[in-house]
Amino acid sequence: MRRATGLAAAAVAALAWGEWLNWRWSRVLVGDRAGTSTAVVVLGYRNPRPTANLINRWRVRAGLRSVTDADADADVGETRVIFSGGENGAGGTEAQLMADYARSVLAFDGTVVLEDRSRTTWENITNVIPLIEDVDRIKIVSQPAHALKARAYLRRQRPDLATKLVRAEDYRVGEWLLVKPLLALYGLWTLRVLESDERTVSS
């Protein structure tokens, strides 16, 4: 009985830790900048098949809810969704697969822009910069640790644009709950490249 209780407590603690860490990452290097134009940048995940995989489908959904949910005072008509991701190994690009899913499955009829050359997160940011320079606010969408890494890369490449970063809707309580501890462990590993000041909660 004690062993079962201990295992249950450990499982609850792991879930709470994963939830908290992903919540925290979603709030790092973002501000509360106002404005009427927004770019929602959705980062692709490796996808060697002709249709969007589970992770890319979720990222598209998170990207589209970032258009409509986060800022009730923003004009959706002035929001562009940028899908970023290069060749997928199946004759297409991650960007195109995500855009196709947004249009054909989710019936999104807003402004879509494709960035289809990137192979790494650093390249994602480098290649979307010309597409986001003219907006008031920037949202980067992915799993929270990956999105934080991308925000840090934008800060390194273009500190002026990094001041426009605001929160996306890529974190929700309880979403991916059972795998959040694994996402947290992977996030700690992938974020080891960040400096201490790039891990600071800014809002």
Tab-separated table of N, CA, C and O in Angstrom, residues 39-155:
chain	number	residue	atom	x	y	z
A	39	ALA	N	2.114	39.033	-36.433
A	39	ALA	CA	2.597	37.876	-37.189
A	39	ALA	C	2.644	36.685	-36.244
A	39	ALA	O	3.249	36.756	-35.172
A	40	VAL	N	1.976	35.601	-36.624
A	40	VAL	CA	2.011	34.353	-35.869
A	40	VAL	C	2.902	33.393	-36.645
A	40	VAL	O	2.550	32.952	-37.738
A	41	VAL	N	4.056	33.084	-36.085
A	41	VAL	CA	5.035	32.235	-36.757
A	41	VAL	C	4.922	30.820	-36.198
A	41	VAL	O	5.186	30.584	-35.014
A	42	VAL	N	4.527	29.881	-37.033
A	42	VAL	CA	4.369	28.486	-36.621
A	42	VAL	C	5.566	27.693	-37.138
A	42	VAL	O	5.786	27.604	-38.346
A	43	LEU	N	6.321	27.124	-36.222
A	43	LEU	CA	7.536	26.391	-36.578
A	43	LEU	C	7.215	24.935	-36.903
A	43	LEU	O	6.505	24.269	-36.149
A	44	GLY	N	7.756	24.456	-38.002
A	44	GLY	CA	7.500	23.083	-38.412
A	44	GLY	C	8.353	22.071	-37.674
A	44	GLY	O	9.393	22.398	-37.096
A	45	TYR	N	7.878	20.840	-37.707
A	45	TYR	CA	8.579	19.703	-37.113
A	45	TYR	C	8.835	18.684	-38.228
A	45	TYR	O	8.028	18.558	-39.154
A	46	ARG	N	9.962	17.974	-38.139
A	46	ARG	CA	10.310	17.034	-39.213
A	46	ARG	C	9.132	16.113	-39.544
A	46	ARG	O	8.515	15.542	-38.658
A	47	ASN	N	8.856	15.988	-40.836
A	47	ASN	CA	7.604	15.391	-41.273
A	47	ASN	C	7.800	14.658	-42.606
A	47	ASN	O	7.315	15.097	-43.645
A	48	PRO	N	8.507	13.521	-42.623
A	48	PRO	CA	8.797	12.821	-43.879
A	48	PRO	C	7.624	11.996	-44.399
A	48	PRO	O	7.717	10.779	-44.577
A	49	ARG	N	6.507	12.653	-44.625
A	49	ARG	CA	5.315	11.999	-45.153
A	49	ARG	C	4.507	13.051	-45.899
A	49	ARG	O	4.720	14.257	-45.729
A	50	PRO	N	3.562	12.662	-46.727
A	50	PRO	CA	2.855	13.631	-47.569
A	50	PRO	C	1.753	14.415	-46.875
A	50	PRO	O	1.144	15.297	-47.484
A	51	THR	N	1.461	14.102	-45.622
A	51	THR	CA	0.468	14.867	-44.866
A	51	THR	C	1.062	15.260	-43.524
A	51	THR	O	2.028	14.654	-43.046
A	52	ALA	N	0.472	16.265	-42.897
A	52	ALA	CA	0.985	16.765	-41.626
A	52	ALA	C	0.877	15.707	-40.534
A	52	ALA	O	-0.163	15.060	-40.383
A	53	ASN	N	1.952	15.528	-39.773
A	53	ASN	CA	1.937	14.553	-38.691
A	53	ASN	C	1.293	15.135	-37.436
A	53	ASN	O	0.863	16.297	-37.415
A	54	LEU	N	1.236	14.333	-36.381
A	54	LEU	CA	0.548	14.724	-35.146
A	54	LEU	C	1.083	16.027	-34.579
A	54	LEU	O	0.322	16.924	-34.204
A	55	ILE	N	2.396	16.144	-34.505
A	55	ILE	CA	2.986	17.338	-33.900
A	55	ILE	C	2.710	18.569	-34.748
A	55	ILE	O	2.329	19.640	-34.235
A	56	ASN	N	2.874	18.458	-36.054
A	56	ASN	CA	2.600	19.616	-36.903
A	56	ASN	C	1.123	19.980	-36.909
A	56	ASN	O	0.771	21.170	-36.961
A	57	ARG	N	0.242	18.989	-36.827
A	57	ARG	CA	-1.186	19.310	-36.739
A	57	ARG	C	-1.476	20.094	-35.470
A	57	ARG	O	-2.241	21.062	-35.482
A	58	TRP	N	-0.878	19.670	-34.355
A	58	TRP	CA	-1.097	20.410	-33.109
A	58	TRP	C	-0.532	21.817	-33.200
A	58	TRP	O	-1.174	22.782	-32.759
A	59	ARG	N	0.650	21.965	-33.791
A	59	ARG	CA	1.242	23.297	-33.911
A	59	ARG	C	0.380	24.215	-34.764
A	59	ARG	O	0.257	25.410	-34.470
A	60	VAL	N	-0.215	23.675	-35.815
A	60	VAL	CA	-1.116	24.490	-36.631
A	60	VAL	C	-2.318	24.935	-35.805
A	60	VAL	O	-2.712	26.113	-35.830
A	61	ARG	N	-2.905	24.013	-35.052
A	61	ARG	CA	-4.062	24.388	-34.220
A	61	ARG	C	-3.678	25.446	-33.201
A	61	ARG	O	-4.423	26.403	-32.972
A	62	ALA	N	-2.507	25.295	-32.583
A	62	ALA	CA	-2.046	26.290	-31.617
A	62	ALA	C	-1.799	27.626	-32.297
A	62	ALA	O	-2.062	28.691	-31.724
A	63	GLY	N	-1.289	27.577	-33.522
A	63	GLY	CA	-1.070	28.809	-34.256
A	63	GLY	C	-2.373	29.525	-34.570
A	63	GLY	O	-2.482	30.751	-34.399
A	64	LEU	N	-3.377	28.778	-34.996
A	64	LEU	CA	-4.647	29.411	-35.353
A	64	LEU	C	-5.382	29.933	-34.128
A	64	LEU	O	-6.041	30.975	-34.201
A	65	ARG	N	-5.283	29.240	-33.014
A	65	ARG	CA	-5.923	29.797	-31.818
A	65	ARG	C	-5.145	31.008	-31.305
A	65	ARG	O	-5.699	31.848	-30.590
A	66	SER	N	-3.868	31.137	-31.667
A	66	SER	CA	-3.103	32.328	-31.317
A	66	SER	C	-3.583	33.534	-32.112
A	66	SER	O	-3.390	34.674	-31.699
A	67	VAL	N	-4.204	33.297	-33.252
A	67	VAL	CA	-4.779	34.381	-34.048
A	67	VAL	C	-6.025	34.932	-33.381
A	67	VAL	O	-6.231	36.142	-33.306
A	68	THR	N	-6.857	34.051	-32.844
A	68	THR	CA	-8.193	34.461	-32.408
A	68	THR	C	-8.386	34.600	-30.911
A	68	THR	O	-9.227	35.369	-30.469
A	69	ASP	N	-7.610	33.880	-30.098
A	69	ASP	CA	-7.935	33.821	-28.673
A	69	ASP	C	-7.164	34.799	-27.797
A	69	ASP	O	-7.690	35.306	-26.827
A	70	ALA	N	-5.906	35.038	-28.144
A	70	ALA	CA	-5.035	35.692	-27.171
A	70	ALA	C	-5.369	37.151	-26.958
A	70	ALA	O	-5.218	37.677	-25.872
A	71	ASP	N	-5.834	37.852	-27.986
A	71	ASP	CA	-5.974	39.295	-27.878
A	71	ASP	C	-7.302	39.739	-28.478
A	71	ASP	O	-7.421	39.952	-29.676
A	72	ALA	N	-8.278	39.896	-27.635
A	72	ALA	CA	-9.612	40.232	-28.112
A	72	ALA	C	-9.648	41.597	-28.787
A	72	ALA	O	-10.527	41.878	-29.596
A	73	ASP	N	-8.681	42.477	-28.457
A	73	ASP	CA	-8.692	43.816	-29.035
A	73	ASP	C	-7.936	43.880	-30.357
A	73	ASP	O	-7.904	44.913	-31.015
A	74	ALA	N	-7.317	42.778	-30.770
A	74	ALA	CA	-6.557	42.777	-32.024
A	74	ALA	C	-7.479	42.485	-33.199
A	74	ALA	O	-8.420	41.707	-33.092
A	75	ASP	N	-7.185	43.110	-34.315
A	75	ASP	CA	-7.961	42.885	-35.529
A	75	ASP	C	-7.407	41.673	-36.246
A	75	ASP	O	-6.296	41.695	-36.761
A	76	VAL	N	-8.180	40.590	-36.282
A	76	VAL	CA	-7.713	39.356	-36.901
A	76	VAL	C	-7.356	39.591	-38.364
A	76	VAL	O	-6.463	38.958	-38.917
A	77	GLY	N	-8.043	40.539	-38.998
A	77	GLY	CA	-7.765	40.839	-40.393
A	77	GLY	C	-6.358	41.363	-40.629
A	77	GLY	O	-5.888	41.368	-41.753
A	78	GLU	N	-5.691	41.828	-39.589
A	78	GLU	CA	-4.334	42.338	-39.702
A	78	GLU	C	-3.322	41.345	-39.143
A	78	GLU	O	-2.214	41.706	-38.787
A	79	THR	N	-3.717	40.110	-39.058
A	79	THR	CA	-2.818	39.061	-38.579
A	79	THR	C	-2.443	38.144	-39.730
A	79	THR	O	-3.303	37.699	-40.482
A	80	ARG	N	-1.149	37.874	-39.870
A	80	ARG	CA	-0.689	36.904	-40.863
A	80	ARG	C	-0.130	35.696	-40.132
A	80	ARG	O	0.510	35.838	-39.081
A	81	VAL	N	-0.390	34.525	-40.663
A	81	VAL	CA	0.158	33.294	-40.109
A	81	VAL	C	1.278	32.840	-41.039
A	81	VAL	O	1.056	32.637	-42.235
A	82	ILE	N	2.457	32.703	-40.473
A	82	ILE	CA	3.624	32.299	-41.251
A	82	ILE	C	3.994	30.874	-40.857
A	82	ILE	O	4.343	30.606	-39.705
A	83	PHE	N	3.897	29.957	-41.796
A	83	PHE	CA	4.317	28.584	-41.564
A	83	PHE	C	5.754	28.447	-42.029
A	83	PHE	O	6.074	28.731	-43.192
A	84	SER	N	6.625	27.992	-41.133
A	84	SER	CA	8.054	27.967	-41.408
A	84	SER	C	8.605	26.557	-41.291
A	84	SER	O	8.515	25.918	-40.243
A	85	GLY	N	9.185	26.063	-42.394
A	85	GLY	CA	9.798	24.739	-42.392
A	85	GLY	C	10.138	24.310	-43.804
A	85	GLY	O	9.334	24.483	-44.727
A	86	GLY	N	11.333	23.770	-43.991
A	86	GLY	CA	11.825	23.411	-45.308
A	86	GLY	C	11.428	22.024	-45.758
A	86	GLY	O	10.404	21.477	-45.329
A	87	GLU	N	12.241	21.433	-46.614
A	87	GLU	CA	11.943	20.146	-47.224
A	87	GLU	C	11.638	19.085	-46.168
A	87	GLU	O	12.309	18.994	-45.152
A	88	ASN	N	10.625	18.269	-46.467
A	88	ASN	CA	10.213	17.256	-45.497
A	88	ASN	C	10.685	15.851	-45.850
A	88	ASN	O	10.402	14.900	-45.132
A	89	GLY	N	11.398	15.713	-46.973
A	89	GLY	CA	11.889	14.402	-47.361
A	89	GLY	C	10.891	13.564	-48.129
A	89	GLY	O	11.154	12.416	-48.463
A	90	ALA	N	9.719	14.130	-48.394
A	90	ALA	CA	8.689	13.392	-49.137
A	90	ALA	C	8.238	14.195	-50.352
A	90	ALA	O	7.108	14.047	-50.819
A	91	GLY	N	9.127	15.049	-50.843
A	91	GLY	CA	8.805	15.820	-52.032
A	91	GLY	C	8.073	17.120	-51.778
A	91	GLY	O	7.633	17.775	-52.722
A	92	GLY	N	7.922	17.503	-50.521
A	92	GLY	CA	7.241	18.747	-50.173
A	92	GLY	C	8.000	19.492	-49.095
A	92	GLY	O	9.170	19.226	-48.836
A	93	THR	N	7.334	20.418	-48.448
A	93	THR	CA	7.943	21.169	-47.354
A	93	THR	C	7.032	21.136	-46.140
A	93	THR	O	5.804	20.983	-46.267
A	94	GLU	N	7.624	21.296	-44.968
A	94	GLU	CA	6.835	21.349	-43.741
A	94	GLU	C	5.862	22.516	-43.792
A	94	GLU	O	4.704	22.401	-43.359
A	95	ALA	N	6.325	23.651	-44.319
A	95	ALA	CA	5.473	24.834	-44.386
A	95	ALA	C	4.216	24.561	-45.204
A	95	ALA	O	3.096	24.909	-44.799
A	96	GLN	N	4.380	23.918	-46.351
A	96	GLN	CA	3.238	23.651	-47.212
A	96	GLN	C	2.277	22.649	-46.578
A	96	GLN	O	1.052	22.801	-46.664
A	97	LEU	N	2.817	21.625	-45.924
A	97	LEU	CA	1.956	20.640	-45.264
A	97	LEU	C	1.101	21.301	-44.191
A	97	LEU	O	-0.095	21.012	-44.069
A	98	MET	N	1.709	22.190	-43.412
A	98	MET	CA	0.963	22.869	-42.357
A	98	MET	C	-0.086	23.796	-42.940
A	98	MET	O	-1.223	23.869	-42.446
A	99	ALA	N	0.286	24.509	-43.986
A	99	ALA	CA	-0.679	25.405	-44.630
A	99	ALA	C	-1.854	24.621	-45.215
A	99	ALA	O	-3.017	25.034	-45.086
A	100	ASP	N	-1.564	23.492	-45.841
A	100	ASP	CA	-2.627	22.661	-46.404
A	100	ASP	C	-3.579	22.179	-45.315
A	100	ASP	O	-4.810	22.157	-45.501
A	101	TYR	N	-3.021	21.789	-44.172
A	101	TYR	CA	-3.853	21.329	-43.064
A	101	TYR	C	-4.718	22.473	-42.534
A	101	TYR	O	-5.916	22.285	-42.257
A	102	ALA	N	-4.122	23.661	-42.412
A	102	ALA	CA	-4.884	24.812	-41.929
A	102	ALA	C	-6.041	25.146	-42.855
A	102	ALA	O	-7.161	25.437	-42.409
A	103	ARG	N	-5.791	25.094	-44.152
A	103	ARG	CA	-6.808	25.466	-45.130
A	103	ARG	C	-7.860	24.376	-45.309
A	103	ARG	O	-9.066	24.634	-45.222
A	104	SER	N	-7.416	23.153	-45.588
A	104	SER	CA	-8.343	22.104	-46.005
A	104	SER	C	-9.055	21.426	-44.844
A	104	SER	O	-10.208	21.013	-44.981
A	105	VAL	N	-8.389	21.304	-43.706
A	105	VAL	CA	-8.991	20.601	-42.573
A	105	VAL	C	-9.605	21.572	-41.565
A	105	VAL	O	-10.732	21.377	-41.099
A	106	LEU	N	-8.883	22.633	-41.246
A	106	LEU	CA	-9.358	23.577	-40.235
A	106	LEU	C	-10.108	24.757	-40.834
A	106	LEU	O	-10.596	25.608	-40.096
A	107	ALA	N	-10.170	24.818	-42.149
A	107	ALA	CA	-10.944	25.847	-42.863
A	107	ALA	C	-10.485	27.262	-42.522
A	107	ALA	O	-11.292	28.197	-42.473
A	108	PHE	N	-9.207	27.447	-42.310
A	108	PHE	CA	-8.672	28.777	-42.030
A	108	PHE	C	-8.641	29.580	-43.318
A	108	PHE	O	-8.119	29.138	-44.341
A	109	ASP	N	-9.214	30.784	-43.284
A	109	ASP	CA	-9.277	31.602	-44.485
A	109	ASP	C	-8.569	32.942	-44.317
A	109	ASP	O	-8.801	33.885	-45.078
A	110	GLY	N	-7.692	33.010	-43.317
A	110	GLY	CA	-6.928	34.228	-43.095
A	110	GLY	C	-5.684	34.280	-43.972
A	110	GLY	O	-5.473	33.439	-44.852
A	111	THR	N	-4.843	35.266	-43.708
A	111	THR	CA	-3.623	35.465	-44.486
A	111	THR	C	-2.568	34.444	-44.090
A	111	THR	O	-2.228	34.311	-42.910
A	112	VAL	N	-2.054	33.723	-45.073
A	112	VAL	CA	-1.021	32.711	-44.843
A	112	VAL	C	0.199	33.049	-45.684
A	112	VAL	O	0.083	33.400	-46.858
A	113	VAL	N	1.367	32.938	-45.056
A	113	VAL	CA	2.638	33.146	-45.742
A	113	VAL	C	3.504	31.919	-45.494
A	113	VAL	O	3.523	31.385	-44.369
A	114	LEU	N	4.209	31.449	-46.505
A	114	LEU	CA	5.069	30.275	-46.366
A	114	LEU	C	6.526	30.684	-46.360
A	114	LEU	O	6.981	31.479	-47.179
A	115	GLU	N	7.264	30.119	-45.416
A	115	GLU	CA	8.731	30.196	-45.400
A	115	GLU	C	9.191	28.757	-45.515
A	115	GLU	O	9.100	28.003	-44.548
A	116	ASP	N	9.699	28.357	-46.674
A	116	ASP	CA	9.899	26.936	-46.946
A	116	ASP	C	11.350	26.547	-47.230
A	116	ASP	O	11.613	25.611	-47.968
A	117	ARG	N	12.292	27.267	-46.604
A	117	ARG	CA	13.703	26.949	-46.833
A	117	ARG	C	14.433	26.465	-45.581
A	117	ARG	O	15.529	25.934	-45.669
A	118	SER	N	13.858	26.644	-44.434
A	118	SER	CA	14.573	26.412	-43.180
A	118	SER	C	14.723	24.935	-42.854
A	118	SER	O	13.801	24.144	-43.036
A	119	ARG	N	15.884	24.601	-42.309
A	119	ARG	CA	16.152	23.234	-41.863
A	119	ARG	C	16.438	23.165	-40.369
A	119	ARG	O	16.479	22.075	-39.801
A	120	THR	N	16.690	24.303	-39.739
A	120	THR	CA	16.983	24.358	-38.307
A	120	THR	C	16.186	25.500	-37.682
A	120	THR	O	15.657	26.362	-38.398
A	121	THR	N	16.146	25.529	-36.354
A	121	THR	CA	15.443	26.615	-35.666
A	121	THR	C	16.113	27.956	-35.943
A	121	THR	O	15.437	28.970	-36.132
A	122	TRP	N	17.433	27.968	-35.970
A	122	TRP	CA	18.147	29.213	-36.274
A	122	TRP	C	17.749	29.723	-37.657
A	122	TRP	O	17.499	30.918	-37.849
A	123	GLU	N	17.659	28.812	-38.627
A	123	GLU	CA	17.259	29.213	-39.969
A	123	GLU	C	15.803	29.643	-40.016
A	123	GLU	O	15.445	30.558	-40.777
A	124	ASN	N	14.934	28.992	-39.222
A	124	ASN	CA	13.545	29.448	-39.128
A	124	ASN	C	13.499	30.943	-38.847
A	124	ASN	O	12.791	31.704	-39.513
A	125	ILE	N	14.249	31.353	-37.835
A	125	ILE	CA	14.226	32.755	-37.426
A	125	ILE	C	14.874	33.641	-38.488
A	125	ILE	O	14.310	34.677	-38.870
A	126	THR	N	16.031	33.238	-38.980
A	126	THR	CA	16.711	34.027	-40.011
A	126	THR	C	15.792	34.287	-41.199
A	126	THR	O	15.708	35.416	-41.714
A	127	ASN	N	15.098	33.259	-41.630
A	127	ASN	CA	14.314	33.353	-42.860
A	127	ASN	C	12.951	34.020	-42.684
A	127	ASN	O	12.363	34.487	-43.673
A	128	VAL	N	12.430	34.060	-41.449
A	128	VAL	CA	11.146	34.747	-41.274
A	128	VAL	C	11.324	36.234	-40.976
A	128	VAL	O	10.359	37.002	-41.074
A	129	ILE	N	12.522	36.654	-40.645
A	129	ILE	CA	12.732	38.057	-40.289
A	129	ILE	C	12.188	39.022	-41.342
A	129	ILE	O	11.482	39.987	-40.998
A	130	PRO	N	12.463	38.812	-42.632
A	130	PRO	CA	11.894	39.751	-43.614
A	130	PRO	C	10.367	39.755	-43.649
A	130	PRO	O	9.768	40.720	-44.144
A	131	LEU	N	9.747	38.721	-43.125
A	131	LEU	CA	8.292	38.588	-43.159
A	131	LEU	C	7.615	39.181	-41.933
A	131	LEU	O	6.381	39.267	-41.890
A	132	ILE	N	8.395	39.578	-40.924
A	132	ILE	CA	7.810	40.059	-39.666
A	132	ILE	C	8.279	41.460	-39.288
A	132	ILE	O	7.868	41.989	-38.262
A	133	GLU	N	9.111	42.062	-40.111
A	133	GLU	CA	9.696	43.355	-39.742
A	133	GLU	C	8.659	44.465	-39.639
A	133	GLU	O	8.857	45.430	-38.898
A	134	ASP	N	7.553	44.360	-40.371
A	134	ASP	CA	6.607	45.470	-40.444
A	134	ASP	C	5.429	45.341	-39.491
A	134	ASP	O	4.539	46.199	-39.495
A	135	VAL	N	5.387	44.307	-38.648
A	135	VAL	CA	4.229	44.135	-37.754
A	135	VAL	C	4.515	44.732	-36.383
A	135	VAL	O	5.662	44.998	-36.019
A	136	ASP	N	3.435	44.925	-35.627
A	136	ASP	CA	3.563	45.475	-34.273
A	136	ASP	C	3.896	44.411	-33.239
A	136	ASP	O	4.539	44.706	-32.229
A	137	ARG	N	3.404	43.201	-33.481
A	137	ARG	CA	3.538	42.147	-32.481
A	137	ARG	C	3.891	40.841	-33.159
A	137	ARG	O	3.449	40.573	-34.276
A	138	ILE	N	4.686	40.013	-32.467
A	138	ILE	CA	5.157	38.748	-33.017
A	138	ILE	C	4.868	37.631	-32.017
A	138	ILE	O	5.210	37.739	-30.835
A	139	LYS	N	4.257	36.541	-32.496
A	139	LYS	CA	4.030	35.352	-31.687
A	139	LYS	C	4.728	34.182	-32.356
A	139	LYS	O	4.559	33.969	-33.555
A	140	ILE	N	5.497	33.434	-31.592
A	140	ILE	CA	6.157	32.243	-32.123
A	140	ILE	C	5.521	31.017	-31.490
A	140	ILE	O	5.427	30.917	-30.261
A	141	VAL	N	5.099	30.089	-32.334
A	141	VAL	CA	4.312	28.945	-31.877
A	141	VAL	C	5.071	27.642	-32.081
A	141	VAL	O	5.539	27.332	-33.174
A	142	SER	N	5.180	26.882	-31.004
A	142	SER	CA	5.710	25.523	-31.019
A	142	SER	C	5.473	24.953	-29.633
A	142	SER	O	4.741	25.549	-28.835
A	143	GLN	N	6.071	23.800	-29.317
A	143	GLN	CA	6.070	23.376	-27.931
A	143	GLN	C	6.814	24.446	-27.131
A	143	GLN	O	7.739	25.087	-27.658
A	144	PRO	N	6.424	24.712	-25.859
A	144	PRO	CA	6.963	25.864	-25.138
A	144	PRO	C	8.488	25.977	-25.119
A	144	PRO	O	9.019	27.076	-25.294
A	145	ALA	N	9.216	24.886	-24.912
A	145	ALA	CA	10.679	24.979	-24.878
A	145	ALA	C	11.232	25.376	-26.244
A	145	ALA	O	12.135	26.213	-26.346
A	146	HIS	N	10.693	24.783	-27.294
A	146	HIS	CA	11.160	25.105	-28.649
A	146	HIS	C	10.824	26.544	-29.013
A	146	HIS	O	11.647	27.254	-29.614
A	147	ALA	N	9.634	26.994	-28.650
A	147	ALA	CA	9.261	28.379	-28.933
A	147	ALA	C	10.174	29.342	-28.177
A	147	ALA	O	10.566	30.391	-28.719
A	148	LEU	N	10.523	29.015	-26.937
A	148	LEU	CA	11.448	29.858	-26.180
A	148	LEU	C	12.807	29.920	-26.868
A	148	LEU	O	13.413	30.987	-26.995
A	149	LYS	N	13.308	28.799	-27.316
A	149	LYS	CA	14.581	28.772	-28.028
A	149	LYS	C	14.528	29.680	-29.257
A	149	LYS	O	15.471	30.446	-29.515
A	150	ALA	N	13.425	29.623	-29.987
A	150	ALA	CA	13.280	30.467	-31.172
A	150	ALA	C	13.224	31.946	-30.792
A	150	ALA	O	13.801	32.793	-31.484
A	151	ARG	N	12.530	32.269	-29.699
A	151	ARG	CA	12.481	33.667	-29.255
A	151	ARG	C	13.869	34.155	-28.869
A	151	ARG	O	14.243	35.304	-29.158
A	152	ALA	N	14.646	33.294	-28.228
A	152	ALA	CA	16.015	33.667	-27.868
A	152	ALA	C	16.856	33.905	-29.119
A	152	ALA	O	17.673	34.836	-29.169
A	153	TYR	N	16.641	33.087	-30.134
A	153	TYR	CA	17.382	33.267	-31.384
A	153	TYR	C	16.994	34.579	-32.071
A	153	TYR	O	17.853	35.251	-32.661
A	154	LEU	N	15.708	34.944	-32.008
A	154	LEU	CA	15.306	36.232	-32.565
A	154	LEU	C	15.970	37.366	-31.797
A	154	LEU	O	16.429	38.346	-32.392
A	155	ARG	N	16.038	37.219	-30.493
A	155	ARG	CA	16.687	38.238	-29.667
A	155	ARG	C	18.156	38.394	-30.037
A	155	ARG	O	18.688	39.503	-30.046
